[in-house]
Amino acid sequence: MQYKKTKMLIVDKAHENDEYGVVLIADIAAKVIAKNKSLDRVNVYEIMNKPAISVHSTMYIRYCARLLTRMNISRCPVIDEGKLVGVVSLTSIVF
């Protein structure tokens, strides 16, 4: 993995009826580094959060902000017709 100034990796669906997953920097810190595991020996599926909390592309911003804050997350995938179309964050909503 290379540093690309991202805070979340989205794990693609394994098949059409599957759900997206996410891996956050906090997941890597808590589930790999804090447990003294090697990054080279950990598979993404072992540390990812799945199913990912996501929003539909037509969701109103205020509802999206409410969902993110109630779920105590700062960002999530944006889905349209079952396909990933982007990522929304509290920062992008505010600014």
Tab-separated table of N, CA and C in Angstrom:
chain	number	residue	atom	x	y	z
A	1	MET	N	0.852	-1.169	0.000
A	1	MET	CA	0.000	0.000	0.000
A	1	MET	C	0.898	1.230	0.000
A	2	GLN	N	0.559	2.205	-0.808
A	2	GLN	CA	1.293	3.459	-0.861
A	2	GLN	C	0.471	4.562	-0.229
A	3	TYR	N	1.172	5.544	0.337
A	3	TYR	CA	0.497	6.671	0.967
A	3	TYR	C	-0.056	7.587	-0.111
A	4	LYS	N	-1.360	7.785	-0.116
A	4	LYS	CA	-2.023	8.611	-1.128
A	4	LYS	C	-2.907	9.681	-0.508
A	5	LYS	N	-2.684	10.014	0.775
A	5	LYS	CA	-3.489	11.013	1.479
A	5	LYS	C	-4.973	10.658	1.482
A	6	THR	N	-5.269	9.419	1.741
A	6	THR	CA	-6.653	8.985	1.850
A	6	THR	C	-6.886	8.429	3.246
A	7	LYS	N	-8.087	8.533	3.720
A	7	LYS	CA	-8.405	8.061	5.065
A	7	LYS	C	-9.303	6.837	5.047
A	8	MET	N	-9.747	6.433	3.854
A	8	MET	CA	-10.646	5.294	3.753
A	8	MET	C	-10.415	4.581	2.430
A	9	LEU	N	-10.308	3.261	2.502
A	9	LEU	CA	-10.246	2.440	1.300
A	9	LEU	C	-11.582	1.728	1.162
A	10	ILE	N	-12.111	1.723	-0.038
A	10	ILE	CA	-13.375	1.025	-0.282
A	10	ILE	C	-13.058	-0.325	-0.900
A	11	VAL	N	-13.596	-1.367	-0.288
A	11	VAL	CA	-13.377	-2.728	-0.762
A	11	VAL	C	-14.538	-3.087	-1.674
A	12	ASP	N	-14.204	-3.459	-2.898
A	12	ASP	CA	-15.217	-3.756	-3.911
A	12	ASP	C	-16.044	-4.984	-3.530
A	13	LYS	N	-17.189	-5.080	-4.143
A	13	LYS	CA	-18.071	-6.228	-3.948
A	13	LYS	C	-17.414	-7.478	-4.525
A	14	ALA	N	-17.615	-8.615	-3.851
A	14	ALA	CA	-17.101	-9.881	-4.366
A	14	ALA	C	-17.970	-10.386	-5.519
A	15	HIS	N	-19.257	-10.038	-5.479
A	15	HIS	CA	-20.196	-10.396	-6.543
A	15	HIS	C	-21.330	-9.377	-6.525
A	16	GLU	N	-22.223	-9.453	-7.480
A	16	GLU	CA	-23.263	-8.436	-7.659
A	16	GLU	C	-24.157	-8.238	-6.433
A	17	ASN	N	-24.488	-9.305	-5.737
A	17	ASN	CA	-25.382	-9.206	-4.579
A	17	ASN	C	-24.652	-8.941	-3.264
A	18	ASP	N	-23.360	-8.756	-3.338
A	18	ASP	CA	-22.541	-8.496	-2.153
A	18	ASP	C	-22.617	-7.019	-1.776
A	19	GLU	N	-22.029	-6.658	-0.665
A	19	GLU	CA	-21.980	-5.275	-0.196
A	19	GLU	C	-20.547	-4.761	-0.256
A	20	TYR	N	-20.406	-3.434	-0.309
A	20	TYR	CA	-19.087	-2.826	-0.236
A	20	TYR	C	-18.580	-2.894	1.197
A	21	GLY	N	-17.265	-2.892	1.336
A	21	GLY	CA	-16.634	-2.824	2.647
A	21	GLY	C	-15.742	-1.601	2.695
A	22	VAL	N	-15.300	-1.217	3.883
A	22	VAL	CA	-14.379	-0.095	4.035
A	22	VAL	C	-13.290	-0.460	5.033
A	23	VAL	N	-12.109	0.107	4.804
A	23	VAL	CA	-10.992	-0.002	5.731
A	23	VAL	C	-10.543	1.415	6.029
A	24	LEU	N	-10.507	1.755	7.311
A	24	LEU	CA	-10.083	3.078	7.751
A	24	LEU	C	-8.686	3.001	8.349
A	25	ILE	N	-8.023	4.139	8.428
A	25	ILE	CA	-6.720	4.202	9.079
A	25	ILE	C	-6.842	3.667	10.504
A	26	ALA	N	-7.933	4.007	11.181
A	26	ALA	CA	-8.154	3.535	12.552
A	26	ALA	C	-8.236	2.012	12.617
A	27	ASP	N	-8.801	1.375	11.589
A	27	ASP	CA	-8.872	-0.088	11.547
A	27	ASP	C	-7.479	-0.694	11.461
A	28	ILE	N	-6.640	-0.108	10.626
A	28	ILE	CA	-5.267	-0.596	10.480
A	28	ILE	C	-4.511	-0.415	11.793
A	29	ALA	N	-4.680	0.738	12.427
A	29	ALA	CA	-3.997	0.998	13.696
A	29	ALA	C	-4.455	0.022	14.782
A	30	ALA	N	-5.767	-0.160	14.920
A	30	ALA	CA	-6.311	-0.988	16.003
A	30	ALA	C	-6.180	-2.486	15.753
A	31	LYS	N	-6.381	-2.906	14.512
A	31	LYS	CA	-6.450	-4.336	14.224
A	31	LYS	C	-5.149	-4.934	13.705
A	32	VAL	N	-4.189	-4.075	13.354
A	32	VAL	CA	-2.921	-4.583	12.835
A	32	VAL	C	-1.761	-4.094	13.701
A	33	ILE	N	-1.527	-2.799	13.704
A	33	ILE	CA	-0.359	-2.244	14.387
A	33	ILE	C	-0.431	-2.471	15.895
A	34	ALA	N	-1.565	-2.171	16.521
A	34	ALA	CA	-1.698	-2.334	17.973
A	34	ALA	C	-1.584	-3.792	18.409
A	35	LYS	N	-1.885	-4.703	17.513
A	35	LYS	CA	-1.791	-6.130	17.827
A	35	LYS	C	-0.477	-6.729	17.343
A	36	ASN	N	0.447	-5.842	16.942
A	36	ASN	CA	1.794	-6.231	16.525
A	36	ASN	C	1.789	-7.234	15.368
A	37	LYS	N	0.857	-7.060	14.447
A	37	LYS	CA	0.803	-7.903	13.255
A	37	LYS	C	1.549	-7.216	12.119
A	38	SER	N	2.013	-7.992	11.175
A	38	SER	CA	2.705	-7.450	10.014
A	38	SER	C	1.683	-7.056	8.947
A	39	LEU	N	1.833	-5.852	8.403
A	39	LEU	CA	0.938	-5.411	7.323
A	39	LEU	C	0.997	-6.352	6.128
A	40	ASP	N	2.154	-6.976	5.919
A	40	ASP	CA	2.320	-7.887	4.786
A	40	ASP	C	1.572	-9.206	4.971
A	41	ARG	N	1.171	-9.503	6.198
A	41	ARG	CA	0.542	-10.797	6.480
A	41	ARG	C	-0.944	-10.702	6.825
A	42	VAL	N	-1.493	-9.521	6.721
A	42	VAL	CA	-2.911	-9.327	7.041
A	42	VAL	C	-3.686	-9.090	5.751
A	43	ASN	N	-4.764	-9.833	5.575
A	43	ASN	CA	-5.630	-9.640	4.415
A	43	ASN	C	-6.668	-8.565	4.722
A	44	VAL	N	-7.058	-7.843	3.692
A	44	VAL	CA	-8.034	-6.774	3.858
A	44	VAL	C	-9.325	-7.303	4.471
A	45	TYR	N	-9.779	-8.460	4.050
A	45	TYR	CA	-11.050	-8.979	4.554
A	45	TYR	C	-11.013	-9.242	6.063
A	46	GLU	N	-9.814	-9.380	6.645
A	46	GLU	CA	-9.696	-9.610	8.084
A	46	GLU	C	-9.970	-8.347	8.901
A	47	ILE	N	-9.750	-7.186	8.309
A	47	ILE	CA	-9.866	-5.941	9.075
A	47	ILE	C	-10.944	-4.987	8.556
A	48	MET	N	-11.544	-5.302	7.425
A	48	MET	CA	-12.521	-4.368	6.855
A	48	MET	C	-13.839	-4.397	7.624
A	49	ASN	N	-14.580	-3.321	7.497
A	49	ASN	CA	-15.933	-3.218	8.039
A	49	ASN	C	-16.899	-3.471	6.891
A	50	LYS	N	-17.746	-4.492	7.063
A	50	LYS	CA	-18.653	-4.850	5.984
A	50	LYS	C	-19.929	-5.377	6.593
A	51	PRO	N	-21.086	-4.958	6.130
A	51	PRO	CA	-21.310	-4.017	5.033
A	51	PRO	C	-21.018	-2.585	5.469
A	52	ALA	N	-20.543	-1.812	4.529
A	52	ALA	CA	-20.249	-0.407	4.800
A	52	ALA	C	-21.550	0.382	4.890
A	53	ILE	N	-21.592	1.302	5.823
A	53	ILE	CA	-22.715	2.239	5.859
A	53	ILE	C	-22.546	3.140	4.653
A	54	SER	N	-23.571	3.239	3.830
A	54	SER	CA	-23.471	4.047	2.612
A	54	SER	C	-24.722	4.898	2.460
A	55	VAL	N	-24.636	5.864	1.563
A	55	VAL	CA	-25.784	6.727	1.275
A	55	VAL	C	-26.070	6.679	-0.218
A	56	HIS	N	-27.314	6.945	-0.577
A	56	HIS	CA	-27.692	7.012	-1.984
A	56	HIS	C	-27.349	8.398	-2.509
A	57	SER	N	-27.035	8.473	-3.770
A	57	SER	CA	-26.614	9.747	-4.373
A	57	SER	C	-27.698	10.820	-4.342
A	58	THR	N	-28.959	10.433	-4.158
A	58	THR	CA	-30.040	11.423	-4.124
A	58	THR	C	-30.424	11.849	-2.702
A	59	MET	N	-29.724	11.330	-1.698
A	59	MET	CA	-30.056	11.680	-0.309
A	59	MET	C	-29.775	13.160	-0.061
A	60	TYR	N	-30.690	13.824	0.618
A	60	TYR	CA	-30.482	15.225	0.984
A	60	TYR	C	-29.278	15.342	1.916
A	61	ILE	N	-28.530	16.421	1.738
A	61	ILE	CA	-27.317	16.651	2.512
A	61	ILE	C	-27.599	16.642	4.015
A	62	ARG	N	-28.684	17.266	4.446
A	62	ARG	CA	-28.963	17.331	5.889
A	62	ARG	C	-29.198	15.938	6.469
A	63	TYR	N	-29.834	15.042	5.696
A	63	TYR	CA	-30.049	13.683	6.176
A	63	TYR	C	-28.739	12.902	6.191
A	64	CYS	N	-27.921	13.163	5.203
A	64	CYS	CA	-26.607	12.526	5.143
A	64	CYS	C	-25.767	12.941	6.354
A	65	ALA	N	-25.745	14.234	6.651
A	65	ALA	CA	-24.998	14.737	7.810
A	65	ALA	C	-25.534	14.122	9.101
A	66	ARG	N	-26.841	14.010	9.206
A	66	ARG	CA	-27.461	13.415	10.392
A	66	ARG	C	-27.062	11.949	10.538
A	67	LEU	N	-27.087	11.208	9.437
A	67	LEU	CA	-26.702	9.799	9.472
A	67	LEU	C	-25.245	9.639	9.905
A	68	LEU	N	-24.360	10.414	9.299
A	68	LEU	CA	-22.938	10.305	9.632
A	68	LEU	C	-22.691	10.616	11.105
A	69	THR	N	-23.311	11.665	11.612
A	69	THR	CA	-23.090	12.025	13.014
A	69	THR	C	-23.731	11.015	13.966
A	70	ARG	N	-24.907	10.520	13.646
A	70	ARG	CA	-25.554	9.524	14.517
A	70	ARG	C	-24.797	8.202	14.542
A	71	MET	N	-24.187	7.849	13.424
A	71	MET	CA	-23.429	6.603	13.352
A	71	MET	C	-21.978	6.790	13.801
A	72	ASN	N	-21.624	8.028	14.143
A	72	ASN	CA	-20.277	8.364	14.607
A	72	ASN	C	-19.206	8.000	13.574
A	73	ILE	N	-19.496	8.320	12.319
A	73	ILE	CA	-18.524	8.126	11.243
A	73	ILE	C	-18.320	9.461	10.532
A	74	SER	N	-17.170	9.614	9.918
A	74	SER	CA	-16.871	10.897	9.279
A	74	SER	C	-17.006	10.858	7.766
A	75	ARG	N	-17.121	9.668	7.199
A	75	ARG	CA	-17.248	9.544	5.740
A	75	ARG	C	-17.878	8.208	5.395
A	76	CYS	N	-18.455	8.138	4.196
A	76	CYS	CA	-19.027	6.876	3.739
A	76	CYS	C	-19.149	6.879	2.218
A	77	PRO	N	-19.267	5.694	1.627
A	77	PRO	CA	-19.445	5.595	0.180
A	77	PRO	C	-20.803	6.136	-0.258
A	78	VAL	N	-20.838	6.647	-1.478
A	78	VAL	CA	-22.083	7.100	-2.105
A	78	VAL	C	-22.408	6.099	-3.209
A	79	ILE	N	-23.624	5.572	-3.177
A	79	ILE	CA	-24.044	4.521	-4.098
A	79	ILE	C	-25.192	5.019	-4.966
A	80	ASP	N	-25.171	4.631	-6.238
A	80	ASP	CA	-26.273	4.923	-7.153
A	80	ASP	C	-26.488	3.700	-8.027
A	81	GLU	N	-27.690	3.162	-7.996
A	81	GLU	CA	-28.044	1.955	-8.748
A	81	GLU	C	-27.081	0.808	-8.448
A	82	GLY	N	-26.705	0.671	-7.174
A	82	GLY	CA	-25.836	-0.416	-6.753
A	82	GLY	C	-24.367	-0.234	-7.060
A	83	LYS	N	-24.010	0.890	-7.645
A	83	LYS	CA	-22.615	1.149	-8.029
A	83	LYS	C	-22.035	2.279	-7.193
A	84	LEU	N	-20.773	2.155	-6.881
A	84	LEU	CA	-20.064	3.200	-6.157
A	84	LEU	C	-19.857	4.401	-7.070
A	85	VAL	N	-20.284	5.585	-6.611
A	85	VAL	CA	-20.112	6.796	-7.428
A	85	VAL	C	-19.265	7.852	-6.723
A	86	GLY	N	-18.935	7.622	-5.453
A	86	GLY	CA	-18.111	8.591	-4.749
A	86	GLY	C	-18.069	8.338	-3.263
A	87	VAL	N	-17.525	9.329	-2.562
A	87	VAL	CA	-17.425	9.293	-1.103
A	87	VAL	C	-17.878	10.646	-0.590
A	88	VAL	N	-18.659	10.647	0.478
A	88	VAL	CA	-19.066	11.897	1.113
A	88	VAL	C	-18.470	11.910	2.516
A	89	SER	N	-18.024	13.085	2.939
A	89	SER	CA	-17.473	13.231	4.286
A	89	SER	C	-18.120	14.429	4.963
A	90	LEU	N	-18.037	14.449	6.276
A	90	LEU	CA	-18.556	15.605	7.003
A	90	LEU	C	-17.822	16.870	6.576
A	91	THR	N	-16.534	16.753	6.308
A	91	THR	CA	-15.760	17.904	5.841
A	91	THR	C	-16.302	18.423	4.520
A	92	SER	N	-16.607	17.516	3.583
A	92	SER	CA	-17.120	17.959	2.279
A	92	SER	C	-18.519	18.559	2.402
A	93	ILE	N	-19.286	18.128	3.391
A	93	ILE	CA	-20.621	18.694	3.603
A	93	ILE	C	-20.517	20.106	4.171
A	94	VAL	N	-19.625	20.297	5.130
A	94	VAL	CA	-19.490	21.595	5.793
A	94	VAL	C	-18.833	22.627	4.890
A	95	PHE	N	-17.804	22.210	4.169
A	95	PHE	CA	-17.077	23.155	3.319
A	95	PHE	C	-17.521	22.975	1.904
